[in-house]
PDB file of C-alpha atoms and ligand atoms in Angstrom:
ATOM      1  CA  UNK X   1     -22.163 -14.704  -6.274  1.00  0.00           C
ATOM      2  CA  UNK X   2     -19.343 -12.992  -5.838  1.00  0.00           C
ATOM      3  CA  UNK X   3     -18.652  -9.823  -2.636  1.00  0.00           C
ATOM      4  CA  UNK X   4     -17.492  -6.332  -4.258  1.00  0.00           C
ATOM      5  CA  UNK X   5     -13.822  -5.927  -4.344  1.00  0.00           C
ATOM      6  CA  UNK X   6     -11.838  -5.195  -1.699  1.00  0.00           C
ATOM      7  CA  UNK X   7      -8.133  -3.232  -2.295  1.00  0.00           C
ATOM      8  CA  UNK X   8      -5.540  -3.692   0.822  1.00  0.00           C
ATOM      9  CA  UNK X   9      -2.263  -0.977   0.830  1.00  0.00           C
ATOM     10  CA  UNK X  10       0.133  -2.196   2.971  1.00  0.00           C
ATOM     11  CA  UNK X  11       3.515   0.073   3.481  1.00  0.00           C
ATOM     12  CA  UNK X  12       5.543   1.268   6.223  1.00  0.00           C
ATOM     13  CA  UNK X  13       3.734   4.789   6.576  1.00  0.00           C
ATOM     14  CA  UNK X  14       6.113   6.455   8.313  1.00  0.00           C
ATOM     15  CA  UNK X  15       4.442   8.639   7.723  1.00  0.00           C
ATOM     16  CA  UNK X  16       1.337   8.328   5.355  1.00  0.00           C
ATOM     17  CA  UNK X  17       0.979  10.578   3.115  1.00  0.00           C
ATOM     18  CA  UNK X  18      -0.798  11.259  -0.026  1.00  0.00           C
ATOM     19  CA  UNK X  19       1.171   9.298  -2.539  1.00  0.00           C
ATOM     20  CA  UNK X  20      -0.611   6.253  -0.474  1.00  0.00           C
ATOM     21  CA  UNK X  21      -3.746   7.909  -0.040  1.00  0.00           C
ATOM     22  CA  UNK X  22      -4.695   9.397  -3.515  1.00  0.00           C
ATOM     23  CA  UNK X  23      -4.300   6.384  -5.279  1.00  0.00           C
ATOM     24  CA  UNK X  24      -5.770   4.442  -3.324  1.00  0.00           C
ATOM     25  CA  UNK X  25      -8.870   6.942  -3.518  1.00  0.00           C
ATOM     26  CA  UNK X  26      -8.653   6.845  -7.285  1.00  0.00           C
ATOM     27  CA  UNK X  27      -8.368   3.058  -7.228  1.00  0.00           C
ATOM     28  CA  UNK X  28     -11.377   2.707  -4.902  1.00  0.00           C
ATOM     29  CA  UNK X  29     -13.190   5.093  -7.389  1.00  0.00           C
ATOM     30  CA  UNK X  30     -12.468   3.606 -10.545  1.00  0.00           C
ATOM     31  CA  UNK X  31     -12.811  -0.321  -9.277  1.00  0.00           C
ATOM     32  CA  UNK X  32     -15.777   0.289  -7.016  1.00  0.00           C
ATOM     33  CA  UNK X  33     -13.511  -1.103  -4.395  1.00  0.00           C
ATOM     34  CA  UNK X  34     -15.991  -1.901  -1.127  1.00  0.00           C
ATOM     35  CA  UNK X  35     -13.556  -0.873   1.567  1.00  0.00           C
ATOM     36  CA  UNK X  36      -9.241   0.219   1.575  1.00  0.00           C
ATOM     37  CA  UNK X  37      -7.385  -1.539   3.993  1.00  0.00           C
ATOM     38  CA  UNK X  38      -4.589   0.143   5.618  1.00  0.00           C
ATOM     39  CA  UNK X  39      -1.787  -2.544   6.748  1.00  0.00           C
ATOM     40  CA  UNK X  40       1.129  -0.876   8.405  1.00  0.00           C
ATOM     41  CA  UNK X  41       4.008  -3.265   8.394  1.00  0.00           C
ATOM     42  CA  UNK X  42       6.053  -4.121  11.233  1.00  0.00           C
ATOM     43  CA  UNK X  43       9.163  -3.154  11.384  1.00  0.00           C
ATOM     44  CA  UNK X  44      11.882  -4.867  13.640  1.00  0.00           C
ATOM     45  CA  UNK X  45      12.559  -2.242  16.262  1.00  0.00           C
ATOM     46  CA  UNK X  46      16.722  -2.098  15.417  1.00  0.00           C
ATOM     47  CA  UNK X  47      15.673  -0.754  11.660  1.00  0.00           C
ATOM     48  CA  UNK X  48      12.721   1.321  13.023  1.00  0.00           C
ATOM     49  CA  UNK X  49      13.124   5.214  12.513  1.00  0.00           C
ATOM     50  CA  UNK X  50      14.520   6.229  15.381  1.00  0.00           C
ATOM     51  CA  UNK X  51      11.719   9.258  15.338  1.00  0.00           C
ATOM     52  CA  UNK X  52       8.760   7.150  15.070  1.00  0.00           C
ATOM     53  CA  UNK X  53       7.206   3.718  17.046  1.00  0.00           C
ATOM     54  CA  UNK X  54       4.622   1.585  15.074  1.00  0.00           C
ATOM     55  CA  UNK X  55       1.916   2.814  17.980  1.00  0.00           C
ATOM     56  CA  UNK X  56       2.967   6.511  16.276  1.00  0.00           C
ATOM     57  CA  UNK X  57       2.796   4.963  12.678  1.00  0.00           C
ATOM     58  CA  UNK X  58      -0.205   2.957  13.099  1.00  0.00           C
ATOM     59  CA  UNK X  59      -2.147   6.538  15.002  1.00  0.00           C
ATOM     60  CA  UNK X  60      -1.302   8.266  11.689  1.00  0.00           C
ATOM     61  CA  UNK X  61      -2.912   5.616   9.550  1.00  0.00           C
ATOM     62  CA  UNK X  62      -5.709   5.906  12.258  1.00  0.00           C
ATOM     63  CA  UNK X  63      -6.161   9.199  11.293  1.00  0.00           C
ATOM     64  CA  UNK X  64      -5.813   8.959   7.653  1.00  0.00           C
ATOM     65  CA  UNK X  65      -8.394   6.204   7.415  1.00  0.00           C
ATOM     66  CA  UNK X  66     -10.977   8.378   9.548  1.00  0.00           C
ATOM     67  CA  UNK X  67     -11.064  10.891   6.679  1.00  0.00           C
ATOM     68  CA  UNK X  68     -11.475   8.446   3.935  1.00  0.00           C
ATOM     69  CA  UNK X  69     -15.363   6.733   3.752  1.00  0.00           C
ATOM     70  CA  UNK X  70     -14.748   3.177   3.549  1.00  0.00           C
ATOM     71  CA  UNK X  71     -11.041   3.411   4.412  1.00  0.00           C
ATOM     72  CA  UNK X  72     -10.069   0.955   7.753  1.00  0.00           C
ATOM     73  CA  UNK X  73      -6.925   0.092   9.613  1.00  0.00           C
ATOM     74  CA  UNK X  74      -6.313  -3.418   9.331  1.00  0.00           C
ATOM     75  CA  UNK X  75      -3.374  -4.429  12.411  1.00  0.00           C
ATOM     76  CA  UNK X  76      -2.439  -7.660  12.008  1.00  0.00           C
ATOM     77  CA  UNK X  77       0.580  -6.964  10.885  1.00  0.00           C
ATOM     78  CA  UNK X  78       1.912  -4.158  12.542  1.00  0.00           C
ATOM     79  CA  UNK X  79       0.689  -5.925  15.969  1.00  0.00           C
ATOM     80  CA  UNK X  80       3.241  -9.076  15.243  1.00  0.00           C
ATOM     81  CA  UNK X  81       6.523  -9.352  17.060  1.00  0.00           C
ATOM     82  CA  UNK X  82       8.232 -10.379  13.585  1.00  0.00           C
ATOM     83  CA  UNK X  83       7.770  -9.109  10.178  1.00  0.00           C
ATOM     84  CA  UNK X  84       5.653 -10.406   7.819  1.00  0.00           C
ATOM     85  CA  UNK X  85       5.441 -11.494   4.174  1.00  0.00           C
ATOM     86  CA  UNK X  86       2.135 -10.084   2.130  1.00  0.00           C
ATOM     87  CA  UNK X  87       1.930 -13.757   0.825  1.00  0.00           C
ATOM     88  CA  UNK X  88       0.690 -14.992   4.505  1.00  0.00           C
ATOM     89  CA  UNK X  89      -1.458 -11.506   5.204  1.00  0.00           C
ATOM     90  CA  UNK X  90      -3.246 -12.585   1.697  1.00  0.00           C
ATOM     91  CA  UNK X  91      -3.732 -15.860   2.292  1.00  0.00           C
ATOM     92  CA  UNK X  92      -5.124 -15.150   5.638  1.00  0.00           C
ATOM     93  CA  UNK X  93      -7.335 -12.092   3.767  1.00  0.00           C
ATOM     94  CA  UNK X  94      -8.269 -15.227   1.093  1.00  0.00           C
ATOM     95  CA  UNK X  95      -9.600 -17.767   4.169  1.00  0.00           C
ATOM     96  CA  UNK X  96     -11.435 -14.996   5.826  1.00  0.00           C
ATOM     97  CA  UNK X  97     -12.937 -13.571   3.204  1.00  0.00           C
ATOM     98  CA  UNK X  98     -13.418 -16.503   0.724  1.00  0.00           C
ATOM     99  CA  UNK X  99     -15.986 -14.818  -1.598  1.00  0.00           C
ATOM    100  CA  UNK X 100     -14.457 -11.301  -1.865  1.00  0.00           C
ATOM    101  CA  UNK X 101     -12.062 -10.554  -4.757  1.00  0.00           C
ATOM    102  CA  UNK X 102      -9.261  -8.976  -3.317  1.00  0.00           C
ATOM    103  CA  UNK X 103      -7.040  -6.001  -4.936  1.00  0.00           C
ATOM    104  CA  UNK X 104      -3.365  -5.688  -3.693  1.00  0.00           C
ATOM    105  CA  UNK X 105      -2.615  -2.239  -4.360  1.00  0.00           C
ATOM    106  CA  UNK X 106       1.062  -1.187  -5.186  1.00  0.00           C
ATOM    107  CA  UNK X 107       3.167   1.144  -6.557  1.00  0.00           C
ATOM    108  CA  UNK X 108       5.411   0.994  -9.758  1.00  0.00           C
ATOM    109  CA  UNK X 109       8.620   0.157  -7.722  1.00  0.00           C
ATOM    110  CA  UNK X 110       7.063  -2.263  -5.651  1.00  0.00           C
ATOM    111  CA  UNK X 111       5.570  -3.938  -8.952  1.00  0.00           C
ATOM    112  CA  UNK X 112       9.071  -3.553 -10.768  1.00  0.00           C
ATOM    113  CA  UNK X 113      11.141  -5.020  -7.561  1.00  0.00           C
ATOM    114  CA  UNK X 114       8.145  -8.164  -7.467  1.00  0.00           C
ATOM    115  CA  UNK X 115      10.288 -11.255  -8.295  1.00  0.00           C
ATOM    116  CA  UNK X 116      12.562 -10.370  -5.148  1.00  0.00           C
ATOM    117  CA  UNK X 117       9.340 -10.723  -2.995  1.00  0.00           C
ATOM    118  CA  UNK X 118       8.664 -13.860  -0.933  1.00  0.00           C
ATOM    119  CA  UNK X 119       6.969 -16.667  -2.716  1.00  0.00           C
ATOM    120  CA  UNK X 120       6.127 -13.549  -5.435  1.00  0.00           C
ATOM    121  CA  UNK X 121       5.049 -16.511  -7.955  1.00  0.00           C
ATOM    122  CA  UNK X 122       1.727 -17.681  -5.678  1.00  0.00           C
ATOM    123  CA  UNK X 123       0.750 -13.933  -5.006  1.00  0.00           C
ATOM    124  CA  UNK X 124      -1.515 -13.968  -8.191  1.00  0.00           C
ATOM    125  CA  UNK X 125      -3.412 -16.768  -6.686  1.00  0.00           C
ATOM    126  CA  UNK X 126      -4.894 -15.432  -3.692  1.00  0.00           C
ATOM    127  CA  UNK X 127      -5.395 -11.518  -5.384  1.00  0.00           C
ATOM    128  CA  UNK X 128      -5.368  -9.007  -7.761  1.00  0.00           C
ATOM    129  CA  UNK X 129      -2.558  -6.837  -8.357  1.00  0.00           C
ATOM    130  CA  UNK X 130      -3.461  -2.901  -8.640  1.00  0.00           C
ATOM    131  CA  UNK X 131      -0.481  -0.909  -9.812  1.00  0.00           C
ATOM    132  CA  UNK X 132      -0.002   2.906  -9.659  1.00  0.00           C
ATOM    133  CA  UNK X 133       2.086   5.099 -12.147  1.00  0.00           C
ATOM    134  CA  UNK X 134       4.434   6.457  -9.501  1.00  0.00           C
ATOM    135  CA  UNK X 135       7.114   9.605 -10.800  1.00  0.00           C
ATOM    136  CA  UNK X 136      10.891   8.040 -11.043  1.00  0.00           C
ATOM    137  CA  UNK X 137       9.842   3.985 -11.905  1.00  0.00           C
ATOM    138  CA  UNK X 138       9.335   3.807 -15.667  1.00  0.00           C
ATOM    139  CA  UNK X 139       7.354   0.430 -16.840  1.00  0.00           C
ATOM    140  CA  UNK X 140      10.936  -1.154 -17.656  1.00  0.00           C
ATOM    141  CA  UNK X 141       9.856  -4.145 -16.542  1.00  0.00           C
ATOM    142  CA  UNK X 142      11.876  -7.423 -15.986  1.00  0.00           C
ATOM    143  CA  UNK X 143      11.683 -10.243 -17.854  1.00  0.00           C
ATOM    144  CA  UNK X 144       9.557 -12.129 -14.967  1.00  0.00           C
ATOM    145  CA  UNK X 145       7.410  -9.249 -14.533  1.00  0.00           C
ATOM    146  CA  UNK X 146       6.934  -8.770 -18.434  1.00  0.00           C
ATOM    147  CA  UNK X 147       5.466 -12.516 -18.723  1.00  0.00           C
ATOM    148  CA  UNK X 148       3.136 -12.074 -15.240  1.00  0.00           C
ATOM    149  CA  UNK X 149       1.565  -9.164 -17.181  1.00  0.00           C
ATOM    150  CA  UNK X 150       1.485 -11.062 -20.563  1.00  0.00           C
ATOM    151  CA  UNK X 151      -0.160 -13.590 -18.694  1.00  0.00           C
ATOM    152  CA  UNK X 152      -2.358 -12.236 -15.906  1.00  0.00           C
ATOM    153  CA  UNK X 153      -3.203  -8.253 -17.317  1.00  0.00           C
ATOM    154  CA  UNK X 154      -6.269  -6.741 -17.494  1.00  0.00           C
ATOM    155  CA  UNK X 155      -7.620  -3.792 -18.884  1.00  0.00           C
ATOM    156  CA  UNK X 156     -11.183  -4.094 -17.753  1.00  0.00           C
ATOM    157  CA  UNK X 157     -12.044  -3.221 -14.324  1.00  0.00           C
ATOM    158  CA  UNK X 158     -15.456  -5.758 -14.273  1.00  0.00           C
ATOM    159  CA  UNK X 159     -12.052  -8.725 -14.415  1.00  0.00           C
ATOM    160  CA  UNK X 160     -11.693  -8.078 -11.217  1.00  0.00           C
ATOM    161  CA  UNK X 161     -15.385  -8.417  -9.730  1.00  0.00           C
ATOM    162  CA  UNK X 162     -15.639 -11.363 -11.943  1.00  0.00           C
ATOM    163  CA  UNK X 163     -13.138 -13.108 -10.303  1.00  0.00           C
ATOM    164  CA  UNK X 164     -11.848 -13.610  -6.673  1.00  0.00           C
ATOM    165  CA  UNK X 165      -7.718 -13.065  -8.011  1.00  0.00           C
ATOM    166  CA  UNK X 166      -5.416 -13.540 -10.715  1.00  0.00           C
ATOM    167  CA  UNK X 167      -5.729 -10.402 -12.710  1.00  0.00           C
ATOM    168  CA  UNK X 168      -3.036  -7.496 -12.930  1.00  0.00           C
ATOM    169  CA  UNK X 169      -4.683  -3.586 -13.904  1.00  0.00           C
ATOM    170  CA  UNK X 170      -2.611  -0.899 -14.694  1.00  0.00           C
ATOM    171  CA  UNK X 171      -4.058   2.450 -13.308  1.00  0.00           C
ATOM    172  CA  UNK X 172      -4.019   5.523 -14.889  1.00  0.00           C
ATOM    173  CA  UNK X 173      -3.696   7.411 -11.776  1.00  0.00           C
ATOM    174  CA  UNK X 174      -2.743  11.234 -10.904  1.00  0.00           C
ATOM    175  CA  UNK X 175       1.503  10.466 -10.723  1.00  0.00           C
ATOM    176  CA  UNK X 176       2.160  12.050  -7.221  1.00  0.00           C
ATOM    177  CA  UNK X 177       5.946  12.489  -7.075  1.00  0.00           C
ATOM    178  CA  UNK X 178       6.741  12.036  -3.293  1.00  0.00           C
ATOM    179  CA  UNK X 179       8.218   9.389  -1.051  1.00  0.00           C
ATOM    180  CA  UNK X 180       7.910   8.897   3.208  1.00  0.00           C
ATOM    181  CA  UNK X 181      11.786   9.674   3.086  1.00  0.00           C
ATOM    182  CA  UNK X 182      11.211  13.083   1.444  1.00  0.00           C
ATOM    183  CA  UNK X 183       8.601  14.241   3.539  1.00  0.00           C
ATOM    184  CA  UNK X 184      10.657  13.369   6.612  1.00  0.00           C
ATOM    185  CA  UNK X 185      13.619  15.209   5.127  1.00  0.00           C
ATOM    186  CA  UNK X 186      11.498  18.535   4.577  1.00  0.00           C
ATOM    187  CA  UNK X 187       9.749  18.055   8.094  1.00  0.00           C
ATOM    188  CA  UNK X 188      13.595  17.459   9.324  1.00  0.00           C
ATOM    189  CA  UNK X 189      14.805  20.615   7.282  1.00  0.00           C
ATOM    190  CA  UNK X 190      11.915  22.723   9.599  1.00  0.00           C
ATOM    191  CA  UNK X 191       9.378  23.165   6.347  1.00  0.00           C
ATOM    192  CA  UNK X 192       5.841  23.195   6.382  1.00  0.00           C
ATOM    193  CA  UNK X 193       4.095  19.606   5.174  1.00  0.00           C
ATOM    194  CA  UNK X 194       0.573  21.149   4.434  1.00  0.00           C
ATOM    195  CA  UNK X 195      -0.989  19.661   1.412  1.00  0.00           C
ATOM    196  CA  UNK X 196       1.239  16.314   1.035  1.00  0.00           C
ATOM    197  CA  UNK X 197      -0.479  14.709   3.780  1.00  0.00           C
ATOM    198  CA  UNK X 198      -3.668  14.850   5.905  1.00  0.00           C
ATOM    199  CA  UNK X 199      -3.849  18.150   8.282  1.00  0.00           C
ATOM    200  CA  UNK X 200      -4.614  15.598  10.777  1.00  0.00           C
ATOM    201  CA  UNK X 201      -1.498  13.449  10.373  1.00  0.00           C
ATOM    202  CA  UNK X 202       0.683  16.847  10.207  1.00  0.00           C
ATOM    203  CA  UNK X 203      -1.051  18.179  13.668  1.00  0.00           C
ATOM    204  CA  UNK X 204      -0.356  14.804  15.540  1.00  0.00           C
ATOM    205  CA  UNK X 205       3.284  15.258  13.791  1.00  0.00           C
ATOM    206  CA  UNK X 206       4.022  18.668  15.626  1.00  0.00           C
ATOM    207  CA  UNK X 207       2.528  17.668  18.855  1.00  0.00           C
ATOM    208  CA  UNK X 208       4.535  14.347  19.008  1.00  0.00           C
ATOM    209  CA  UNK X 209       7.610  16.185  17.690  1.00  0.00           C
ATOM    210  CA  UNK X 210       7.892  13.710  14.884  1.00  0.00           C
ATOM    211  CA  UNK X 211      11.072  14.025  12.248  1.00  0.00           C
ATOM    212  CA  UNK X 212      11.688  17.387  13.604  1.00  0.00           C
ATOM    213  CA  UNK X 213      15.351  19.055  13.055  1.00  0.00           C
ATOM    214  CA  UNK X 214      18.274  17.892  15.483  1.00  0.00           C
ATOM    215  CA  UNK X 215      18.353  20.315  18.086  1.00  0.00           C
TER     216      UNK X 215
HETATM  217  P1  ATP I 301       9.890   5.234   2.044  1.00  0.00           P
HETATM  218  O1  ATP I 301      10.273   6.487   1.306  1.00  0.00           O
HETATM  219  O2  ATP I 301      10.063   5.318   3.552  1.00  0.00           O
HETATM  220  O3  ATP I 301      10.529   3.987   1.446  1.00  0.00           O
HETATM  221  P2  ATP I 301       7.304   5.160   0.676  1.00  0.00           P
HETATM  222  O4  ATP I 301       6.811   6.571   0.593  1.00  0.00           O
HETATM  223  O5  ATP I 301       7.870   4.552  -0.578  1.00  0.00           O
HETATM  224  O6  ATP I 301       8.316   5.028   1.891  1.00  0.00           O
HETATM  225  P3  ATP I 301       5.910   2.801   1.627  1.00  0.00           P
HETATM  226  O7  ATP I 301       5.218   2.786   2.931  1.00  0.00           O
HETATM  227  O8  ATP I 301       7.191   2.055   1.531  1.00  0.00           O
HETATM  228  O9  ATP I 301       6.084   4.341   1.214  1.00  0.00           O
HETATM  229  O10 ATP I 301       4.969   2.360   0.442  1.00  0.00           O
HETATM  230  C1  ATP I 301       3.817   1.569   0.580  1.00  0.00           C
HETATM  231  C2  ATP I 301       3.184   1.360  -0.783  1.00  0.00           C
HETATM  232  O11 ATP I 301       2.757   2.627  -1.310  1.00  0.00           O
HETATM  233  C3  ATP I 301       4.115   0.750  -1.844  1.00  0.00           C
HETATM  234  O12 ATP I 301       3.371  -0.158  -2.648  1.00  0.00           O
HETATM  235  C4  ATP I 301       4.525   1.954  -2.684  1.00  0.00           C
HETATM  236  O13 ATP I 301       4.819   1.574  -4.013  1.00  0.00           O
HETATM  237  C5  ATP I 301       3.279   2.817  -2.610  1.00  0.00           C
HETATM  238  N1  ATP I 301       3.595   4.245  -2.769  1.00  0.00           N
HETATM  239  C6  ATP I 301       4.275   5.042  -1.908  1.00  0.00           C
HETATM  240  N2  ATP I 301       4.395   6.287  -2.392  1.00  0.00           N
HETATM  241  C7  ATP I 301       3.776   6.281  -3.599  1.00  0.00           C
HETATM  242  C8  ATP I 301       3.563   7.293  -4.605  1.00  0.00           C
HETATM  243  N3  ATP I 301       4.045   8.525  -4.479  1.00  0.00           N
HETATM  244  N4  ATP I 301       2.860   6.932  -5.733  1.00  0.00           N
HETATM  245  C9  ATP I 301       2.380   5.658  -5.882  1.00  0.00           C
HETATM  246  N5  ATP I 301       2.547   4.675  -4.962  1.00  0.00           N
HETATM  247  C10 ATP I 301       3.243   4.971  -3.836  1.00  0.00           C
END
């Protein structure tokens, strides 16, 4: 007997905001997902933002997860001294949870920009694939992501209690048109953030002076 779904998010989060968070709420809604894992990447300190550290990155995601019920912060990546691929973090997920169907959850681009991913092929065997409508990437697919979905998509929901991985849904999500790089240019442009990302994210944002104009 199968666990309930899980869904994991990774991203760089820099900062979160709610083009991560509501669809992952609407996934964990409409899949029964158990629990939303949060997995900030690391990123190799010469390409970090030169606003932001992970331990600011990963106390935003802190935050974000404490308003969400059954949202948690999952470090392993972010607390590596390299980057890693999201084959390893799933097959680590896969051997320590080995009777919980697990739901990758990802964006159009990152769906559309799949075959340049790391050992993309094997992903399918070790989760599910949960992809949001996101504003600007149109289901254009290419021709290697056009035969994963012939082959692996779903439109029932119970597909992916049923089975541990291997299935690809489509969700019909609210399309939330913003990006981590526009939100940093309005915070860096001295406008308000309210509404496009938690009010406890943008409080810990103006008392860490975070992406705030050049003097
Ligand atoms: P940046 O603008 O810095 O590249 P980003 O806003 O695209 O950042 P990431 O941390 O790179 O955010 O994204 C993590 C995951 O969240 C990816 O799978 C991405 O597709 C998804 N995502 C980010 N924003 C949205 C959005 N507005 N709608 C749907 N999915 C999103």
């Amino acid at each position: 007997m199968l666990q309930a779904p899980i869904g994991i998010l990774g991203g760089t989060f820099d900062p979160i905001h709610i083009g991560h968070l509501r669809p992952a709420i609407e996934a964990q809604a409409a899949l029964g997902l158990a629990e939303v894992r949060l997995v900030p990447n690391h990123i190799p300190p010469h390409r970090a933002s030169p606003f932001c550290s992970s331990e600011q990155r990963l106390a935003m995601v802190r935050l974000a997860a404490a308003e969400n019920p059954g949202f948690v912060v999952d470090e392993r990546e972010i607390k590596r001294d390299k980057p890693s691929y999201t084959i390893d973090t799933l097959i680590e997920l896969r051997q320590a949870l080995p009777d919980t169907p697990i739901c990758f959850l990802m964006g159009m681009d990152s769906l559309l920009s799949l075959p340049s991913w790391h050992r993309w092929q094997e992903l399918l065997s070790h989760a599910h694939l949960v992809v949001s409508q996101r504003p600007g990437w149109q289901p254009d697919y290419p021709i290697e992501v056009a035969e994963l979905l012939a082959l692996h998509r779903t439109q029932d929901p119970q597909d992916l209690h049923r089975h541990r991985h291997g299935h690809i849904w489509l969700a019909d999500n609210l399309p939330i048109e913003l990006s981590a790089t526009r939100l940093r240019a309005l915070l860096a442009a001295g406008q308000d953030p309210r509404y496009l990302l938690p009010p406890t994210v943008a409080s810990y944002i103006q008392q860490q002076g975070l992406y705030q104009p050049a003097p």
